[in-house]
Coordinates of C-alpha atoms in Angstrom, one line a residue:
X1 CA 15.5 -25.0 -27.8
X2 CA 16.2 -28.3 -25.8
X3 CA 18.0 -27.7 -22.5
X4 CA 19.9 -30.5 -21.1
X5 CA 20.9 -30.7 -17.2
X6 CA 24.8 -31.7 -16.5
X7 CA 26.2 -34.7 -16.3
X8 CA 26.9 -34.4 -12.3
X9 CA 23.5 -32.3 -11.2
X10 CA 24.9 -29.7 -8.2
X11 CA 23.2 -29.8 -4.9
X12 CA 21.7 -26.0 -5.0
X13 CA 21.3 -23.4 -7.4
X14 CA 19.7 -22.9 -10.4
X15 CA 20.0 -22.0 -14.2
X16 CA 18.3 -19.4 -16.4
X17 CA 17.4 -19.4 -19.4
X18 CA 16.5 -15.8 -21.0
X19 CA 15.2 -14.1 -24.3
X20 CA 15.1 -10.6 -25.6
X21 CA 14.6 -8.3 -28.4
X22 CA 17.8 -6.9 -28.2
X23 CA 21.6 -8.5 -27.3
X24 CA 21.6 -5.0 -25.3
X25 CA 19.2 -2.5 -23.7
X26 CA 16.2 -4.5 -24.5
X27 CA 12.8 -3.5 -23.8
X28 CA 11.3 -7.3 -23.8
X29 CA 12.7 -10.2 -21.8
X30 CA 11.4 -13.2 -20.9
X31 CA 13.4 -16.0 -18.7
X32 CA 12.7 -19.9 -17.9
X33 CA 14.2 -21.1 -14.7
X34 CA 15.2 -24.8 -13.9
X35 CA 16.4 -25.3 -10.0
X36 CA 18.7 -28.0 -8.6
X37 CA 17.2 -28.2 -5.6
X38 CA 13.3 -28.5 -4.2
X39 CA 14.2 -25.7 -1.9
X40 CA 12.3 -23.3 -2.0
X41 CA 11.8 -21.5 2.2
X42 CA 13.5 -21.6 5.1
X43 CA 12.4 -21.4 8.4
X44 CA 14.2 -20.7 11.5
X45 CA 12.9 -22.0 15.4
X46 CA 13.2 -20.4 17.4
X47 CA 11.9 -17.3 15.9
X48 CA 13.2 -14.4 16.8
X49 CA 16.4 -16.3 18.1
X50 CA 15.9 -14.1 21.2
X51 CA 14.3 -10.8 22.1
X52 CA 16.7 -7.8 21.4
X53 CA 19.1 -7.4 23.8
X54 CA 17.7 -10.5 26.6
X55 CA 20.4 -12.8 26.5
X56 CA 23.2 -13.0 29.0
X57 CA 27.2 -13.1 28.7
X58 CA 28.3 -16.7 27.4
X59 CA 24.1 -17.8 26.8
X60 CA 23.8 -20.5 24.1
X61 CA 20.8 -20.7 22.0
X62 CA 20.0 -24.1 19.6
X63 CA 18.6 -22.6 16.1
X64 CA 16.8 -25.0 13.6
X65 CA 17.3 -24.1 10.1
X66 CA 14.3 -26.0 8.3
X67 CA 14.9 -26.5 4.3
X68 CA 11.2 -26.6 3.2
X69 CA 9.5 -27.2 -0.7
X70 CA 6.9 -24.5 -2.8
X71 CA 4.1 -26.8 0.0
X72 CA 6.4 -25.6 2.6
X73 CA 6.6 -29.4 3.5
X74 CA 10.7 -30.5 4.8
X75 CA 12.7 -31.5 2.4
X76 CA 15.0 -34.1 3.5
X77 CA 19.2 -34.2 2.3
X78 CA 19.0 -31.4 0.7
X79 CA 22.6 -28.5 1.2
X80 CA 22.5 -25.9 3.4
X81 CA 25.1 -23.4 3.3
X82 CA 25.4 -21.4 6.2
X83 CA 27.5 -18.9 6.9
X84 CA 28.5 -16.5 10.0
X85 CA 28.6 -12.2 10.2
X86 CA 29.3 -10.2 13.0
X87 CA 28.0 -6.9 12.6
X88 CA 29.4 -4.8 15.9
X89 CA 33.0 -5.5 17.6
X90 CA 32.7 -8.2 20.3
X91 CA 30.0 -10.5 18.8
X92 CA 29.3 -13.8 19.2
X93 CA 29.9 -17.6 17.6
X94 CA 27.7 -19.9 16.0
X95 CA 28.4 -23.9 15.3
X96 CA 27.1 -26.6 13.0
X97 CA 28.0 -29.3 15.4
X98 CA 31.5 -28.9 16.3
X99 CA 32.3 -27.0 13.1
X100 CA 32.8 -23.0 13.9
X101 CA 30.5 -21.0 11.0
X102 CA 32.8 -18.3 9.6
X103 CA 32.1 -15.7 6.9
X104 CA 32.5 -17.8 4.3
X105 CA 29.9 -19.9 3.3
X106 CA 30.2 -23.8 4.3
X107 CA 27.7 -26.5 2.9
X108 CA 25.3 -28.9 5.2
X109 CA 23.1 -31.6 4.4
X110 CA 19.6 -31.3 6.2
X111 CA 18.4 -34.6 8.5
X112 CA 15.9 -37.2 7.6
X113 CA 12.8 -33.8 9.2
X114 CA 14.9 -31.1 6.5
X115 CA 16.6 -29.5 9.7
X116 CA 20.1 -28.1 10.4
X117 CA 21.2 -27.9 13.7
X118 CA 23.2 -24.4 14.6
X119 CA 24.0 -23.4 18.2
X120 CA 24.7 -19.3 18.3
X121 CA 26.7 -17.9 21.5
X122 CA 26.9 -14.5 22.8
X123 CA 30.0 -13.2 23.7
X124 CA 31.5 -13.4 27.8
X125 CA 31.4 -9.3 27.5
X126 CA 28.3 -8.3 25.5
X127 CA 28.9 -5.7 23.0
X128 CA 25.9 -2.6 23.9
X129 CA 24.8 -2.4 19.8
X130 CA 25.1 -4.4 16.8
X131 CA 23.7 -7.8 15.6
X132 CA 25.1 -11.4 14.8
X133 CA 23.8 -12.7 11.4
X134 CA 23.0 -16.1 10.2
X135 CA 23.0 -16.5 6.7
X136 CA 21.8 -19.6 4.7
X137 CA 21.1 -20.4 1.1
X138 CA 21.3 -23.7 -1.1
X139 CA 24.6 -23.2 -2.5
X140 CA 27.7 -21.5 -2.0
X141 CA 27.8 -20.0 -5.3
X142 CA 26.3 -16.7 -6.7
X143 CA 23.4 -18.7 -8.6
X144 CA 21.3 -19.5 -5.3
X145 CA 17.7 -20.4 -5.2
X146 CA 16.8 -19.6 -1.7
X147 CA 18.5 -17.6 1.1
X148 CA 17.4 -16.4 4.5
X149 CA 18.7 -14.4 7.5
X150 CA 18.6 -15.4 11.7
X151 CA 20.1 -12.7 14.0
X152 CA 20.9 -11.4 16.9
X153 CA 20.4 -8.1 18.2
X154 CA 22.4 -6.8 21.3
X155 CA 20.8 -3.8 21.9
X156 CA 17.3 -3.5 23.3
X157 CA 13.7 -1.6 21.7
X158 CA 13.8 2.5 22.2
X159 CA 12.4 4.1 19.6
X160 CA 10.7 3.3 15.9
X161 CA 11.2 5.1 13.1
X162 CA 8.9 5.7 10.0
X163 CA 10.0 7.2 6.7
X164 CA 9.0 9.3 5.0
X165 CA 7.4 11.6 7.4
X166 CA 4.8 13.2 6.6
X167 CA 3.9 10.6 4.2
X168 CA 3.2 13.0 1.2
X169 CA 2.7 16.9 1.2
X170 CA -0.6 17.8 2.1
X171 CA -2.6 17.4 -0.8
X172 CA -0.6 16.1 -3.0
X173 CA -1.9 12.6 -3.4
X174 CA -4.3 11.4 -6.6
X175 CA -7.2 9.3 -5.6
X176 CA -5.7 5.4 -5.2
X177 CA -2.1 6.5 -4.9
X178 CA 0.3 4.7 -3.2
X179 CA 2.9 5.3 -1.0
X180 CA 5.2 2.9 0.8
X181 CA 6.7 3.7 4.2
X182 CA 9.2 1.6 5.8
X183 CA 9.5 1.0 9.9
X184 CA 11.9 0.5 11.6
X185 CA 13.1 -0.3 15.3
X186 CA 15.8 0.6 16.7
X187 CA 17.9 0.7 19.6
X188 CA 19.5 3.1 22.2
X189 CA 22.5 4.0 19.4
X190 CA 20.4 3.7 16.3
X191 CA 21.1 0.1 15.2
X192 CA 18.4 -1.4 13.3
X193 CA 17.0 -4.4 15.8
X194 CA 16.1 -8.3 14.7
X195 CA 13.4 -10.1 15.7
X196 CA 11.5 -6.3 17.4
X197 CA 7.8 -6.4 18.3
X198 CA 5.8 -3.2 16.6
X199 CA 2.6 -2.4 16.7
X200 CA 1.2 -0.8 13.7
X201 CA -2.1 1.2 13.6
X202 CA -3.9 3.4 10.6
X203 CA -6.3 5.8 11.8
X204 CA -8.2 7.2 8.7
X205 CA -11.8 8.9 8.0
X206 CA -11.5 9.4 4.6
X207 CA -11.5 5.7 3.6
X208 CA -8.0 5.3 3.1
X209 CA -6.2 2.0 3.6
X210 CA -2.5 0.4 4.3
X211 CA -1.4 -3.4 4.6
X212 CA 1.6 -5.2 5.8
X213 CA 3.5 -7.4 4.0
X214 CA 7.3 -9.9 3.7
X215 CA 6.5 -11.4 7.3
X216 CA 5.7 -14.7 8.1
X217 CA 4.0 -13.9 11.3
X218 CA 2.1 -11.5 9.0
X219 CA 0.6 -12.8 5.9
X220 CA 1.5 -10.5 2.8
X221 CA -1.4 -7.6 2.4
X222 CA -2.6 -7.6 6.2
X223 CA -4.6 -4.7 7.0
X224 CA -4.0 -1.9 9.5
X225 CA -7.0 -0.3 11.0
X226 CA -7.4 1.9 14.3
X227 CA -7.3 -1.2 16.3
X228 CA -3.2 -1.8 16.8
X229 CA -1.9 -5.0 15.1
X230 CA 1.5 -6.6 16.3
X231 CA 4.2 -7.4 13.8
X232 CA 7.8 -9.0 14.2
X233 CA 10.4 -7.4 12.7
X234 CA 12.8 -9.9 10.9
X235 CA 16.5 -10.0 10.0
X236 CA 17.9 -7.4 8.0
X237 CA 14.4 -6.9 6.9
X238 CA 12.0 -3.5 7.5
X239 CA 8.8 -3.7 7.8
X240 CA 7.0 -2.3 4.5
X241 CA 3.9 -0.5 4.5
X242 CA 1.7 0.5 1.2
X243 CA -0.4 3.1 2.2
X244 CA -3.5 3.6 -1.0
X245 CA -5.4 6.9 -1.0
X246 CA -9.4 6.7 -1.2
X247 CA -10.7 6.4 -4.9
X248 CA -12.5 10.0 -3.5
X249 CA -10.8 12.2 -2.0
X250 CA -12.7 13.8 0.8
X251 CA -11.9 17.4 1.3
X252 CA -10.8 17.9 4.9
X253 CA -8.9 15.3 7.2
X254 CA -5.8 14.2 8.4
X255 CA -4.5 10.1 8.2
X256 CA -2.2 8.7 10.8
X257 CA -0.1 5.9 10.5
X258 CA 0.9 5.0 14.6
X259 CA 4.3 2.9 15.0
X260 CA 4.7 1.9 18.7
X261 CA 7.5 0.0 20.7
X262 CA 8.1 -0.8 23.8
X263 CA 11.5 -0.6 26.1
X264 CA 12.3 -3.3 28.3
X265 CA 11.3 -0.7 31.3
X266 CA 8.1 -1.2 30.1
X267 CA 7.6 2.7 28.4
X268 CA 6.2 2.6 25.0
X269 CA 7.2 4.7 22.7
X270 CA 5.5 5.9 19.6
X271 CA 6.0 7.3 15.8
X272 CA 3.3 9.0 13.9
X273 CA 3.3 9.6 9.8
X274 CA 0.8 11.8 8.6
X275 CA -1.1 12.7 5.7
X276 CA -3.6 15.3 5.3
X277 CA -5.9 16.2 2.8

């Protein structure tokens, strides 16, 4: 095969190229990709945009969306299409320059540093739940290479929830089994929060283990151990948790996985999945 890019190459995007056994229902594939653009990350400052639920009526924030390569180095001129969601009645607005972001994608070129300037506004009456969402991606077409979410949460920390709970039925697990639990923080009315500080802990004496991983603060696989670690909760994203079973099982004990949060009057409030043996 010999594939041949167009005439006029597109700013974002990407093209795939795939094989299989079988025109349908195949049970081998293989694909080839070929992107348009050296995007491959994004990165937002600041990050979070704000703390859930600290920002005033009418408060103006300046958010810099960074397009960045596989070295995670700037890539300069490259399109940025950004749109704008609000996710509760009452939100916000957000602005490349004088240009309002709406929930249709528009396109941006990143500066000479691979940054694209966006100012997000609360509303003059706040809403008491919800988010505002930035979205970017390098095209404005289905057949993006890279996307990424900013937001805004309006409602502030009160409780953290784990699933599933327990995390299996007592004894249940094989030696080395896996099971991933999700956590996630959320306010007063339920509403899942961006950019929420957690603090996860695994208390285990049976040699058990659990990692973190998909945050940037975070770096994928870190370990949880008695001591409490503190994690960032991002956009539209839950934190993950794999919790692995000993390779021997001992014959007595209970684990506990220990999701804390605290409330802007300063009460923390904690979450506990358990497994026992």
């Amino acid at each position: 095969m010999t594939y041949r890019t167009p005439p006029k190459l597109p700013l974002g995007g990407h093209d795939v190229l795939t094989a299989s056994n079988a025109a349908s229902s195949a049970t081998s594939q293989a694909r080839s990709l070929y992107y348009f653009t050296p995007t491959l990350h994004y990165s937002f400052v600041p990050e979070p945009m704000a703390a859930p639920g600290s920002l005033g009526p009418s408060a103006s924030v300046p958010v810099t969306v960074s397009s960045l390569d596989a070295n995670w180095q700037p890539v300069s001129g490259a399109q940025v299409c950004v749109n704008f969601a609000r996710e509760s009645a009452g939100g916000g607005n957000a602005f490349v320059g004088s240009v309002a972001l709406t929930s249709k994608y528009q396109c941006f070129i990143s500066d000479a540093h691979g940054g694209l300037r966006i100012v997000y506004a609360t509303p003059a009456s706040l809403p008491s739940s919800g988010m505002d969402l930035i979205s970017v991606k390098d095209t404005s077409d289905a057949f993006y290479n890279t996307s990424s979410f900013h937001g805004y949460s309006f409602g502030a920390p009160d409780h953290v929830d784990l699933a599933p709970i327990p995390i299996a039925a007592s004894g249940s697990l094989k030696p080395k089994a896996t099971v991933t639990i999700t956590v996630t923080p959320r306010d007063a009315a339920g509403a899942q929060l961006a950019g929420a500080t957690v603090l996860l802990s695994l208390e285990s004496s049976g040699g058990a283990t659990a990692s973190v991983s998909g945050y940037a603060d975070a770096p994928a696989g870190t370990g949880l151990n008695a001591t409490p670690k503190q994690f960032l909760t991002h956009t539209k994203t839950k934190i993950t948790v794999s919790y692995r079973s000993p390779s021997v099982l001992p014959t007595t004990g209970t684990d506990r996985l220990i999701a804390s949060i605290r409330t802007p009057s300063g009460v923390v409030r904690t979450t506990v999945a358990t497994y026992s043996f």
